[in-house]
């Protein structure tokens, strides 16, 4: 991975500039250092997966990428632009490049499926009702959920809820998609279906994807590269086949699904 950082910590513009660069990111909550100098780069069009055990700081890291949490120190650079140093108006613009599927699914239960997916379109575009309905249909087709527009969210299975969440995340045609634990709480078969949908979205949409998970099976299915987050740092980044043979004993235990020690409190 080329180091494209300039002297002032800025990413040089040019064909090889990463889509996302995280530079020496630190975050402390109530005296606990959750992120302790994170560095990573995600290339345009790549499916980048961050793994780590529960409490490692995966969700906190993901929320920094989209500017929902501000770091104590360090930078998040999107397309060469420093999100962390941008004014409010500019960071909103940068945030528009993202679609996010949250860990909890986070559908609006007061709205049906159509309402959920139409929400960002109504809020951020001037599309007509017909155009919105057509776009919602298109998004649902991409996640293989045709014809469920009028279903209440309570009628959906866990896997369907995730897919409606994905459809909402892609509604505004984002350049970057973030997935927080897309498989949590799903049975292995549904989990496989969800991974398949993620792989397909990557093929059909012109997007860069960052997914966080503690499910290695899922990571191997969807990743171009896998990064391991441990104790607030990225301890390794590798392509899936190389990741399997990393010598680090912690990673080997994690891969084998063996118990690993708790994160440092
Ligand atoms: N807003 C917050 N205020 C205080 N502490 C927080 C906040 N958000 C996260 N934390 C703490 O940061 C640590 C990392 O949390 P995070 O949610 O990122 O873990 P995770 O790796 O996503 O875990 P999981 O796999 O269980 O989702 C935890 O100790 C959590 O309590
Ligand atoms: Mg989390």
mmCIF file of N, CA and C in Angstrom, residues 57-108:
data_model
loop_
_atom_site.group_PDB
_atom_site.id
_atom_site.type_symbol
_atom_site.label_atom_id
_atom_site.label_comp_id
_atom_site.label_asym_id
_atom_site.label_seq_id
_atom_site.Cartn_x
_atom_site.Cartn_y
_atom_site.Cartn_z
ATOM 1 N N UNK A 57 -13.866 -1.279 19.630
ATOM 2 C CA UNK A 57 -13.951 0.104 19.146
ATOM 3 C C UNK A 57 -14.332 0.192 17.675
ATOM 4 N N UNK A 58 -14.898 -0.885 17.148
ATOM 5 C CA UNK A 58 -15.235 -0.924 15.717
ATOM 6 C C UNK A 58 -16.305 0.113 15.363
ATOM 7 N N UNK A 59 -17.387 0.130 16.143
ATOM 8 C CA UNK A 59 -18.458 1.093 15.841
ATOM 9 C C UNK A 59 -17.963 2.522 16.026
ATOM 10 N N UNK A 60 -17.148 2.728 17.046
ATOM 11 C CA UNK A 60 -16.598 4.068 17.285
ATOM 12 C C UNK A 60 -15.747 4.499 16.088
ATOM 13 N N UNK A 61 -14.949 3.601 15.570
ATOM 14 C CA UNK A 61 -14.114 3.918 14.406
ATOM 15 C C UNK A 61 -14.983 4.257 13.194
ATOM 16 N N UNK A 62 -16.007 3.435 12.959
ATOM 17 C CA UNK A 62 -16.879 3.656 11.801
ATOM 18 C C UNK A 62 -17.577 5.020 11.889
ATOM 19 N N UNK A 63 -17.997 5.378 13.098
ATOM 20 C CA UNK A 63 -18.686 6.667 13.273
ATOM 21 C C UNK A 63 -17.729 7.847 13.052
ATOM 22 N N UNK A 64 -16.429 7.637 13.282
ATOM 23 C CA UNK A 64 -15.462 8.690 12.951
ATOM 24 C C UNK A 64 -15.358 8.887 11.438
ATOM 25 N N UNK A 65 -15.479 7.782 10.675
ATOM 26 C CA UNK A 65 -15.315 7.879 9.221
ATOM 27 C C UNK A 65 -16.354 8.802 8.608
ATOM 28 N N UNK A 66 -17.542 8.799 9.192
ATOM 29 C CA UNK A 66 -18.646 9.581 8.622
ATOM 30 C C UNK A 66 -18.841 10.896 9.384
ATOM 31 N N UNK A 67 -17.980 11.136 10.368
ATOM 32 C CA UNK A 67 -18.025 12.405 11.097
ATOM 33 C C UNK A 67 -19.099 12.477 12.173
ATOM 34 N N UNK A 68 -19.652 11.327 12.573
ATOM 35 C CA UNK A 68 -20.655 11.330 13.650
ATOM 36 C C UNK A 68 -19.984 11.483 15.008
ATOM 37 N N UNK A 69 -18.693 11.121 15.079
ATOM 38 C CA UNK A 69 -17.903 11.354 16.288
ATOM 39 C C UNK A 69 -16.646 12.108 15.856
ATOM 40 N N UNK A 70 -16.267 13.123 16.627
ATOM 41 C CA UNK A 70 -15.030 13.864 16.334
ATOM 42 C C UNK A 70 -13.895 13.270 17.165
ATOM 43 N N UNK A 71 -12.725 13.099 16.579
ATOM 44 C CA UNK A 71 -11.612 12.506 17.325
ATOM 45 C C UNK A 71 -10.987 13.507 18.296
ATOM 46 N N UNK A 72 -10.255 12.987 19.288
ATOM 47 C CA UNK A 72 -9.462 13.865 20.157
ATOM 48 C C UNK A 72 -8.247 14.355 19.378
ATOM 49 N N UNK A 73 -7.773 13.505 18.490
ATOM 50 C CA UNK A 73 -6.566 13.805 17.723
ATOM 51 C C UNK A 73 -6.594 12.972 16.453
ATOM 52 N N UNK A 74 -5.973 13.484 15.377
ATOM 53 C CA UNK A 74 -5.883 12.717 14.143
ATOM 54 C C UNK A 74 -6.840 13.203 13.079
ATOM 55 N N UNK A 75 -6.806 12.527 11.937
ATOM 56 C CA UNK A 75 -7.543 13.006 10.770
ATOM 57 C C UNK A 75 -8.275 11.886 10.045
ATOM 58 N N UNK A 76 -9.438 12.248 9.512
ATOM 59 C CA UNK A 76 -10.150 11.381 8.573
ATOM 60 C C UNK A 76 -10.200 12.148 7.257
ATOM 61 N N UNK A 77 -9.587 11.583 6.227
ATOM 62 C CA UNK A 77 -9.490 12.262 4.930
ATOM 63 C C UNK A 77 -10.354 11.513 3.923
ATOM 64 N N UNK A 78 -11.314 12.207 3.327
ATOM 65 C CA UNK A 78 -12.193 11.600 2.322
ATOM 66 C C UNK A 78 -11.895 12.278 0.984
ATOM 67 N N UNK A 79 -11.499 11.499 -0.011
ATOM 68 C CA UNK A 79 -11.138 12.060 -1.328
ATOM 69 C C UNK A 79 -10.158 13.221 -1.186
ATOM 70 N N UNK A 80 -9.204 13.094 -0.305
ATOM 71 C CA UNK A 80 -8.189 14.131 -0.146
ATOM 72 C C UNK A 80 -8.616 15.305 0.717
ATOM 73 N N UNK A 81 -9.856 15.260 1.219
ATOM 74 C CA UNK A 81 -10.365 16.386 1.997
ATOM 75 C C UNK A 81 -10.469 16.004 3.465
ATOM 76 N N UNK A 82 -9.957 16.865 4.329
ATOM 77 C CA UNK A 82 -9.912 16.546 5.759
ATOM 78 C C UNK A 82 -11.277 16.796 6.406
ATOM 79 N N UNK A 83 -11.991 15.708 6.681
ATOM 80 C CA UNK A 83 -13.321 15.809 7.286
ATOM 81 C C UNK A 83 -13.234 16.420 8.679
ATOM 82 N N UNK A 84 -12.166 16.073 9.385
ATOM 83 C CA UNK A 84 -12.014 16.521 10.771
ATOM 84 C C UNK A 84 -11.785 18.033 10.885
ATOM 85 N N UNK A 85 -11.237 18.642 9.836
ATOM 86 C CA UNK A 85 -10.986 20.091 9.888
ATOM 87 C C UNK A 85 -11.956 20.903 9.045
ATOM 88 N N UNK A 86 -13.024 20.265 8.547
ATOM 89 C CA UNK A 86 -13.949 20.995 7.687
ATOM 90 C C UNK A 86 -14.987 21.735 8.524
ATOM 91 N N UNK A 87 -15.486 22.852 8.006
ATOM 92 C CA UNK A 87 -16.543 23.549 8.739
ATOM 93 C C UNK A 87 -17.849 22.745 8.619
ATOM 94 N N UNK A 88 -18.851 23.167 9.383
ATOM 95 C CA UNK A 88 -20.081 22.376 9.493
ATOM 96 C C UNK A 88 -20.725 22.133 8.124
ATOM 97 N N UNK A 89 -20.790 23.203 7.298
ATOM 98 C CA UNK A 89 -21.454 23.088 5.995
ATOM 99 C C UNK A 89 -20.699 22.085 5.113
ATOM 100 N N UNK A 90 -19.378 22.197 5.101
ATOM 101 C CA UNK A 90 -18.575 21.312 4.253
ATOM 102 C C UNK A 90 -18.629 19.867 4.763
ATOM 103 N N UNK A 91 -18.615 19.676 6.075
ATOM 104 C CA UNK A 91 -18.667 18.290 6.547
ATOM 105 C C UNK A 91 -20.011 17.648 6.225
ATOM 106 N N UNK A 92 -21.078 18.455 6.190
ATOM 107 C CA UNK A 92 -22.376 17.904 5.759
ATOM 108 C C UNK A 92 -22.305 17.438 4.307
ATOM 109 N N UNK A 93 -21.647 18.249 3.477
ATOM 110 C CA UNK A 93 -21.470 17.881 2.065
ATOM 111 C C UNK A 93 -20.684 16.577 1.947
ATOM 112 N N UNK A 94 -19.614 16.479 2.706
ATOM 113 C CA UNK A 94 -18.776 15.271 2.645
ATOM 114 C C UNK A 94 -19.595 14.064 3.122
ATOM 115 N N UNK A 95 -20.385 14.288 4.160
ATOM 116 C CA UNK A 95 -21.212 13.208 4.708
ATOM 117 C C UNK A 95 -22.208 12.665 3.688
ATOM 118 N N UNK A 96 -22.624 13.515 2.757
ATOM 119 C CA UNK A 96 -23.550 13.092 1.703
ATOM 120 C C UNK A 96 -22.962 11.998 0.819
ATOM 121 N N UNK A 97 -21.638 11.855 0.843
ATOM 122 C CA UNK A 97 -21.006 10.808 0.026
ATOM 123 C C UNK A 97 -21.255 9.419 0.611
ATOM 124 N N UNK A 98 -21.744 9.391 1.867
ATOM 125 C CA UNK A 98 -21.868 8.119 2.587
ATOM 126 C C UNK A 98 -23.297 7.604 2.649
ATOM 127 N N UNK A 99 -23.417 6.288 2.619
ATOM 128 C CA UNK A 99 -24.640 5.632 3.029
ATOM 129 C C UNK A 99 -24.246 4.699 4.153
ATOM 130 N N UNK A 100 -25.067 4.642 5.199
ATOM 131 C CA UNK A 100 -24.670 3.806 6.331
ATOM 132 C C UNK A 100 -25.784 2.885 6.768
ATOM 133 N N UNK A 101 -25.419 1.644 7.019
ATOM 134 C CA UNK A 101 -26.342 0.691 7.600
ATOM 135 C C UNK A 101 -25.884 0.452 9.033
ATOM 136 N N UNK A 102 -26.717 0.880 9.983
ATOM 137 C CA UNK A 102 -26.310 0.853 11.391
ATOM 138 C C UNK A 102 -26.429 -0.538 11.991
ATOM 139 N N UNK A 103 -25.661 -0.745 13.072
ATOM 140 C CA UNK A 103 -25.619 -2.040 13.752
ATOM 141 C C UNK A 103 -27.013 -2.498 14.167
ATOM 142 N N UNK A 104 -27.815 -1.578 14.646
ATOM 143 C CA UNK A 104 -29.124 -1.956 15.183
ATOM 144 C C UNK A 104 -30.193 -2.052 14.086
ATOM 145 N N UNK A 105 -29.815 -1.844 12.835
ATOM 146 C CA UNK A 105 -30.813 -1.854 11.762
ATOM 147 C C UNK A 105 -31.430 -0.480 11.614
ATOM 148 N N UNK A 106 -31.944 0.043 12.745
ATOM 149 C CA UNK A 106 -32.396 1.434 12.816
ATOM 150 C C UNK A 106 -33.430 1.825 11.762
ATOM 151 N N UNK A 107 -34.429 0.976 11.534
ATOM 152 C CA UNK A 107 -35.542 1.383 10.668
ATOM 153 C C UNK A 107 -36.511 2.219 11.497
ATOM 154 N N UNK A 108 -37.284 3.063 10.824
ATOM 155 C CA UNK A 108 -38.323 3.824 11.515
ATOM 156 C C UNK A 108 -39.556 2.941 11.580
#
